[in-house]
Structures are given as structure tokens and as C-alpha cells.
Coordinates of C-alpha atoms in Angstrom, one line a residue:
M1 CA 96.1 76.2 102.0
L2 CA 97.8 76.4 98.9
S3 CA 96.2 78.3 95.8
K4 CA 94.8 75.9 93.3
V5 CA 97.6 77.0 90.4
A6 CA 101.1 77.9 91.6
P7 CA 102.1 81.6 91.6
W8 CA 105.3 80.5 89.5
L9 CA 103.4 79.3 86.7
A10 CA 102.8 81.4 83.6
S11 CA 99.3 79.7 83.3
R12 CA 98.3 81.4 86.8
R13 CA 96.7 84.5 85.6
D14 CA 96.5 86.2 82.4
A15 CA 99.2 88.9 81.1
P16 CA 99.5 92.3 82.7
D17 CA 97.9 95.0 80.1
P18 CA 101.0 97.4 80.1
A19 CA 98.8 100.3 79.7
G20 CA 96.7 100.3 83.2
L21 CA 100.3 99.7 84.9
S22 CA 101.7 101.9 87.9
V23 CA 104.4 101.1 90.3
R24 CA 105.1 103.4 93.8
A25 CA 106.3 102.4 97.4
L26 CA 103.3 100.9 99.7
D27 CA 102.1 102.6 102.4
G28 CA 100.0 101.7 105.5
Q29 CA 96.2 102.1 103.7
D30 CA 98.2 99.4 101.1
T31 CA 98.4 96.9 103.8
P32 CA 94.9 94.8 103.7
A33 CA 95.7 94.8 99.7
L34 CA 99.0 93.5 100.3
T35 CA 98.1 90.9 102.6
S36 CA 95.2 89.1 100.4
L37 CA 97.9 89.2 97.4
A38 CA 100.0 87.3 100.0
Q39 CA 97.4 85.1 101.2
Q40 CA 97.3 83.7 97.4
D41 CA 99.6 81.5 98.6
P42 CA 100.4 81.4 102.1
V43 CA 103.5 78.9 101.5
A44 CA 105.6 80.9 99.1
N45 CA 104.7 84.3 100.9
V46 CA 105.5 83.3 104.3
F47 CA 108.4 86.0 104.5
I48 CA 106.0 88.7 104.0
L49 CA 103.1 87.3 105.5
A50 CA 105.6 87.2 108.5
H51 CA 106.6 90.9 108.5
L52 CA 103.1 91.8 108.0
R53 CA 102.1 89.7 111.6
G54 CA 104.7 91.7 112.7
T55 CA 104.6 94.9 112.0
G56 CA 100.4 95.2 111.5
T57 CA 101.2 97.5 108.0
A58 CA 102.9 97.2 104.6
A59 CA 104.6 100.5 104.8
P60 CA 108.5 101.0 105.0
T61 CA 110.4 100.5 108.2
S62 CA 112.4 103.3 109.9
G63 CA 114.9 102.0 108.5
G64 CA 114.0 102.5 105.0
A65 CA 113.1 98.7 103.7
G66 CA 109.7 98.7 101.9
V67 CA 107.3 97.1 99.2
I68 CA 107.4 97.8 95.6
G69 CA 103.5 97.4 94.4
V70 CA 102.2 96.9 90.7
F71 CA 98.9 98.1 90.5
D72 CA 97.0 97.2 87.0
D73 CA 94.0 99.7 87.0
G74 CA 94.4 100.8 91.1
I75 CA 94.2 96.8 91.6
L76 CA 97.5 95.8 93.3
T77 CA 98.6 92.6 91.2
G78 CA 102.0 92.0 92.1
A79 CA 104.8 93.3 94.7
C80 CA 108.6 93.0 95.7
W81 CA 109.9 93.6 99.1
A82 CA 112.9 95.5 99.1
G83 CA 114.8 95.4 101.8
A84 CA 118.3 93.9 102.2
N85 CA 116.7 91.5 100.2
L86 CA 114.7 91.7 97.5
V87 CA 111.8 89.2 97.9
P88 CA 109.1 88.8 95.2
V89 CA 105.1 88.4 95.9
Q90 CA 102.9 86.7 93.6
L91 CA 105.0 88.9 90.9
D92 CA 104.3 88.1 87.3
P93 CA 107.9 87.6 85.7
A94 CA 106.2 90.4 82.8
L95 CA 106.2 92.6 85.7
A96 CA 110.2 92.3 86.1
P97 CA 111.2 95.3 84.3
L98 CA 108.8 97.5 86.3
V99 CA 110.1 96.2 90.0
A100 CA 113.8 96.0 88.8
E101 CA 113.3 99.3 87.9
A102 CA 112.3 100.7 91.3
A103 CA 114.4 98.9 93.1
N104 CA 117.1 100.0 91.1
S105 CA 116.4 103.9 91.5
S106 CA 116.1 103.7 95.3
G107 CA 119.9 103.5 95.5
R108 CA 119.7 100.2 97.8
R109 CA 122.5 97.3 97.4
Y110 CA 120.9 94.0 98.1
A111 CA 122.4 91.2 99.4
S112 CA 120.3 88.8 97.5
A113 CA 116.7 88.1 95.7
F114 CA 115.0 84.9 96.6
G115 CA 111.5 83.9 96.3
P116 CA 109.6 81.7 92.8
A117 CA 111.9 80.9 90.5
D118 CA 110.5 82.6 87.8
A119 CA 109.7 85.7 89.6
V120 CA 113.4 85.4 90.9
L121 CA 115.6 84.9 87.4
A122 CA 113.7 87.5 85.6
L123 CA 114.4 90.1 88.4
N124 CA 117.7 89.1 88.0
A125 CA 117.6 89.2 84.2
E126 CA 116.2 93.1 84.3
L127 CA 118.8 93.7 87.5
T128 CA 121.8 92.8 85.5
E129 CA 121.0 94.6 82.7
L130 CA 121.4 97.9 85.5
G131 CA 124.4 96.5 86.9
H132 CA 123.5 94.7 89.4
H133 CA 126.0 91.6 88.8
A134 CA 125.4 88.2 90.4
H135 CA 128.4 86.0 91.9
E136 CA 126.1 83.2 92.4
V137 CA 122.6 82.3 91.0
R138 CA 120.8 79.0 92.3
A139 CA 117.8 78.3 90.4
D140 CA 116.9 75.0 91.5
Q141 CA 115.8 75.4 95.3
P142 CA 112.9 72.9 96.0
L143 CA 110.5 74.7 98.2
M144 CA 109.1 71.9 100.2
V145 CA 105.9 71.4 102.8
I146 CA 105.1 69.0 105.7
D147 CA 101.8 69.7 107.0
G148 CA 101.5 66.2 109.5
P149 CA 103.5 64.6 112.0
P150 CA 106.7 63.1 110.9
R151 CA 107.1 60.3 109.5
V152 CA 110.1 59.4 111.5
Q153 CA 110.9 59.2 115.2
P154 CA 112.0 62.5 116.3
H155 CA 115.3 63.1 118.4
P156 CA 114.8 64.1 122.0
G157 CA 117.3 66.2 122.6
L158 CA 116.3 68.9 120.5
A159 CA 114.8 72.2 122.6
H160 CA 114.6 75.6 122.5
G161 CA 117.4 77.9 122.0
D162 CA 118.3 79.6 125.6
L163 CA 120.2 83.4 125.6
A164 CA 122.3 81.3 128.4
D165 CA 123.5 79.3 126.1
F166 CA 123.9 82.2 122.8
D167 CA 127.8 82.5 123.2
R168 CA 127.9 78.4 122.2
I169 CA 124.7 79.3 119.8
L170 CA 126.0 82.2 117.8
P171 CA 129.0 80.7 116.5
A172 CA 126.8 77.8 115.0
C173 CA 125.0 80.2 113.3
A174 CA 127.9 81.6 111.7
A175 CA 129.1 78.8 110.6
M176 CA 126.1 77.5 108.6
F177 CA 125.8 81.2 107.2
E178 CA 129.2 80.8 105.7
E179 CA 128.7 77.6 104.7
E180 CA 125.7 78.3 102.7
V181 CA 126.6 81.7 101.4
G182 CA 130.3 81.5 101.4
Y183 CA 131.6 84.9 103.3
S184 CA 130.8 85.3 107.0
P185 CA 127.8 87.1 108.2
Y186 CA 130.0 89.6 110.3
L187 CA 131.2 91.6 107.3
G188 CA 128.9 93.9 107.6
G189 CA 129.7 94.3 111.5
R190 CA 128.9 91.9 114.1
E191 CA 126.2 93.5 116.1
F192 CA 123.5 92.9 113.4
Y193 CA 124.0 89.3 112.9
S194 CA 123.6 89.2 116.6
R195 CA 120.9 90.8 117.1
R196 CA 118.9 88.8 114.7
V197 CA 120.4 85.4 116.3
E198 CA 119.6 86.8 120.2
G199 CA 115.6 87.8 119.1
L200 CA 115.2 83.9 117.2
I201 CA 116.1 82.5 120.6
R202 CA 113.9 85.3 122.3
Q203 CA 110.5 84.2 120.8
G204 CA 111.6 80.9 120.8
H205 CA 112.5 80.0 117.0
S206 CA 115.6 78.9 118.1
L207 CA 116.0 75.0 117.8
V208 CA 118.7 73.4 119.1
H209 CA 120.7 70.4 120.8
L210 CA 123.5 70.8 123.3
N211 CA 125.6 67.8 124.2
E212 CA 127.0 67.2 127.9
A213 CA 129.4 68.5 126.7
R214 CA 127.8 71.8 126.0
E215 CA 128.8 71.3 122.0
V216 CA 126.0 73.0 119.4
V217 CA 125.2 69.1 117.4
F218 CA 122.4 70.6 115.2
K219 CA 120.8 73.8 115.2
A220 CA 117.9 75.4 112.9
E221 CA 115.8 78.3 113.5
L222 CA 112.2 78.9 112.2
G223 CA 112.9 81.9 110.4
A224 CA 109.7 83.0 109.4
V225 CA 106.5 82.7 111.0
T226 CA 102.6 83.3 110.7
E227 CA 100.0 80.9 112.0
D228 CA 99.7 78.6 109.4
V229 CA 103.5 78.1 108.5
T230 CA 106.7 77.8 109.8
Q231 CA 109.4 78.2 107.2
V232 CA 112.9 76.7 108.5
Q233 CA 116.1 78.1 108.1
G234 CA 119.4 77.9 109.2
V235 CA 119.5 73.9 109.4
W236 CA 123.3 73.2 110.5
M237 CA 124.9 69.6 111.5
N238 CA 128.0 70.0 113.4
P239 CA 130.9 68.5 111.2
A240 CA 132.5 66.2 114.0
F241 CA 128.9 64.5 114.0
R242 CA 127.6 64.6 110.6
G243 CA 127.7 61.2 108.7
Q244 CA 125.8 59.4 111.2
G245 CA 122.2 59.3 110.3
L246 CA 121.2 61.9 113.0
S247 CA 119.5 64.4 110.5
A248 CA 116.4 62.7 110.0
A249 CA 115.5 62.3 113.7
Y250 CA 116.4 66.0 114.3
M251 CA 114.5 67.4 111.4
A252 CA 111.3 65.3 112.6
A253 CA 111.7 66.8 116.3
V254 CA 112.0 70.5 114.3
V255 CA 109.0 69.4 112.5
E256 CA 107.2 68.7 116.1
K257 CA 108.3 72.0 117.6
A258 CA 107.0 74.1 114.4
R259 CA 103.8 71.6 114.5
Q260 CA 103.0 73.6 117.9
I261 CA 103.1 77.3 116.6
A262 CA 101.4 76.2 112.9
P263 CA 100.0 73.1 111.3
M264 CA 102.6 74.2 108.2
T265 CA 106.1 73.5 107.9
S266 CA 107.8 74.3 104.8
L267 CA 111.4 75.1 103.8
Y268 CA 113.6 75.4 101.1
V269 CA 116.7 73.3 99.5
N270 CA 119.3 74.1 96.8
G271 CA 118.4 71.6 94.0
F272 CA 122.2 69.7 94.0
N273 CA 122.2 69.0 97.6
T274 CA 120.5 65.3 96.8
R275 CA 121.5 64.5 100.7
A276 CA 119.2 66.7 102.4
R277 CA 116.7 66.5 100.2
S278 CA 116.0 62.4 100.9
T279 CA 116.4 63.7 104.2
Y280 CA 113.2 66.1 104.2
E281 CA 111.8 63.5 102.0
R282 CA 112.5 60.8 104.6
V283 CA 111.2 62.6 107.2
G284 CA 107.2 63.6 105.5
F285 CA 108.5 66.8 102.9
R286 CA 106.8 66.9 99.7
Q287 CA 107.7 69.4 97.0
V288 CA 105.2 72.2 95.9
G289 CA 107.0 75.0 93.9
T290 CA 110.6 76.0 93.1
F291 CA 112.6 79.0 94.4
A292 CA 115.5 80.3 93.5
T293 CA 118.1 82.6 94.9
V294 CA 120.2 84.9 93.6
L295 CA 123.5 86.2 95.8
F296 CA 124.7 90.0 94.8

């Protein structure tokens, strides 16, 4: 399922020929080409593949988010989602100046860039020259997968989130977000983030354990889903229950639930978070690449 040569390695392909390059926003006619490009690595590109699965098109959304495509003699050779975030798709770092210029010229403000580390860091370097200054760069985020059953016993309490518990799940999601990025997800307004959490619950992609007191003990989401891969996001343990050795069993339960949707479960984690990495490895995750995240 994984490409034989990881897309974040320089050896993946020959350097592009600058004379034959062109850049433009993709439209509906580019959907097969973008799908084929992203399927070269379904784990690294699960975000865009999930978007294509949901919308069926590479055309811009009604909100103006879209995909920047780089063509080499008419062939789509790299791309980048440009919405609230920038997400490179099979993007050779040598193409970063072209994509950064196109992203900058749109006038959009980006909350972050994330994806394969070499492409993201190259984009950040170019965007810095264009006046987009990051307040944090996380350059080492192991991309991990598990494609079999978990190695530890799953926690029996983990279940799909229920809309009846929305008022308990939403604060837990907001707490996770603030811990992870350092600011409230409500800064731009509560409605957008609330809709996002509600949508995950409705889709069956919210996983949560509420104890007898109806407290959220643990929660996670399947933030990107295709028929081949799910990507786990938003892993959070209630601070009152940390340090009790519960994380591995909960993550095993996440994998068990995710495997009902797709055979491979993925996630990426901050390299400095050695405790989380150790937990994921105990469950059976292995590293297959390195992501980076830039927070603007």
C-alpha cells in the first residue's frame, strides 16, 4: 500500500525541468490526475484523498479553498491543498517556490501547513520570504501506521460519540486543541469548530469514553478517512486520569474501531513526545515517514 520510495525522499524522482513547469488552480477535470497523484502514497496523502472521497472533485469549494497544481509539460507532478491550511501532495521541495507564490497571491491567511516534512519546511522557507511568519515549527513528527490488530488488550469502554453527549465532548475537544496549538479553537467563532465536532460525531468518527459520572475520560477522532486508511487525530486524556497507564488500552480500542472502516490506521505525533510515541509503539504502530507542522 505504501509507495516503495517515500515521497519525502529526494531520491523519489528526478528534479523537475523548470522550463516545462506551470502552476494553476485545479478544477473538476483534474480530479483523476489528482487522485492518481495522491494514491502514490495513501498514508501521507489521506487528507486530500478523504476530501476527494467526500466531494468527488478537485474543484474549489464554495468557501474558496482549493488545490494548487504544478504541471510539468502538462502532467500534474505535485499539488498543495490551500484552504484554512496548506497540505502538500507529492510535492517535490524544488517546487515549493512556485506553490508558495501561488498560495501567497490568493490573499488567504493560513493557520498552518502540515504534511511530509521536506515539502512543508521548504514551503515555510518560501512563505517566510513572502511575509508569512510562523510562530512555531514542529519539524520532526513521526508518521506512524498499524495494519493489523493491536498488540495490547483494547479498553472496553471506548465507544462512538453520541450527539446526546455533545455538550461534554465539545469541551474535551476544545481542551485538546488548546493544549496542542496553544490557543482556543473558538478564537474565530464557536460555530465553525462546533460544527466540525458535531460532524465527526454524526459520521461515527468521534471515539470517546465517558465514565459513570459522564466525564470524558479519553477521546480521539478519525479526522481523515478513506477506504484504505484512517488518520487518528485529537488524542486526549482527561488530566484527572493521566499517569494511570490507561493510554495504550484506549489507543488499542481506537485501532479496533478504525479497522472496522479501513485496514490501515495512521497518525503523526510530535517527535519530542516520547511518552506518546512509546505508547503507540506498544500498541503496534511503526514509523513510515516524517511529517512537519508549521503554525502561522
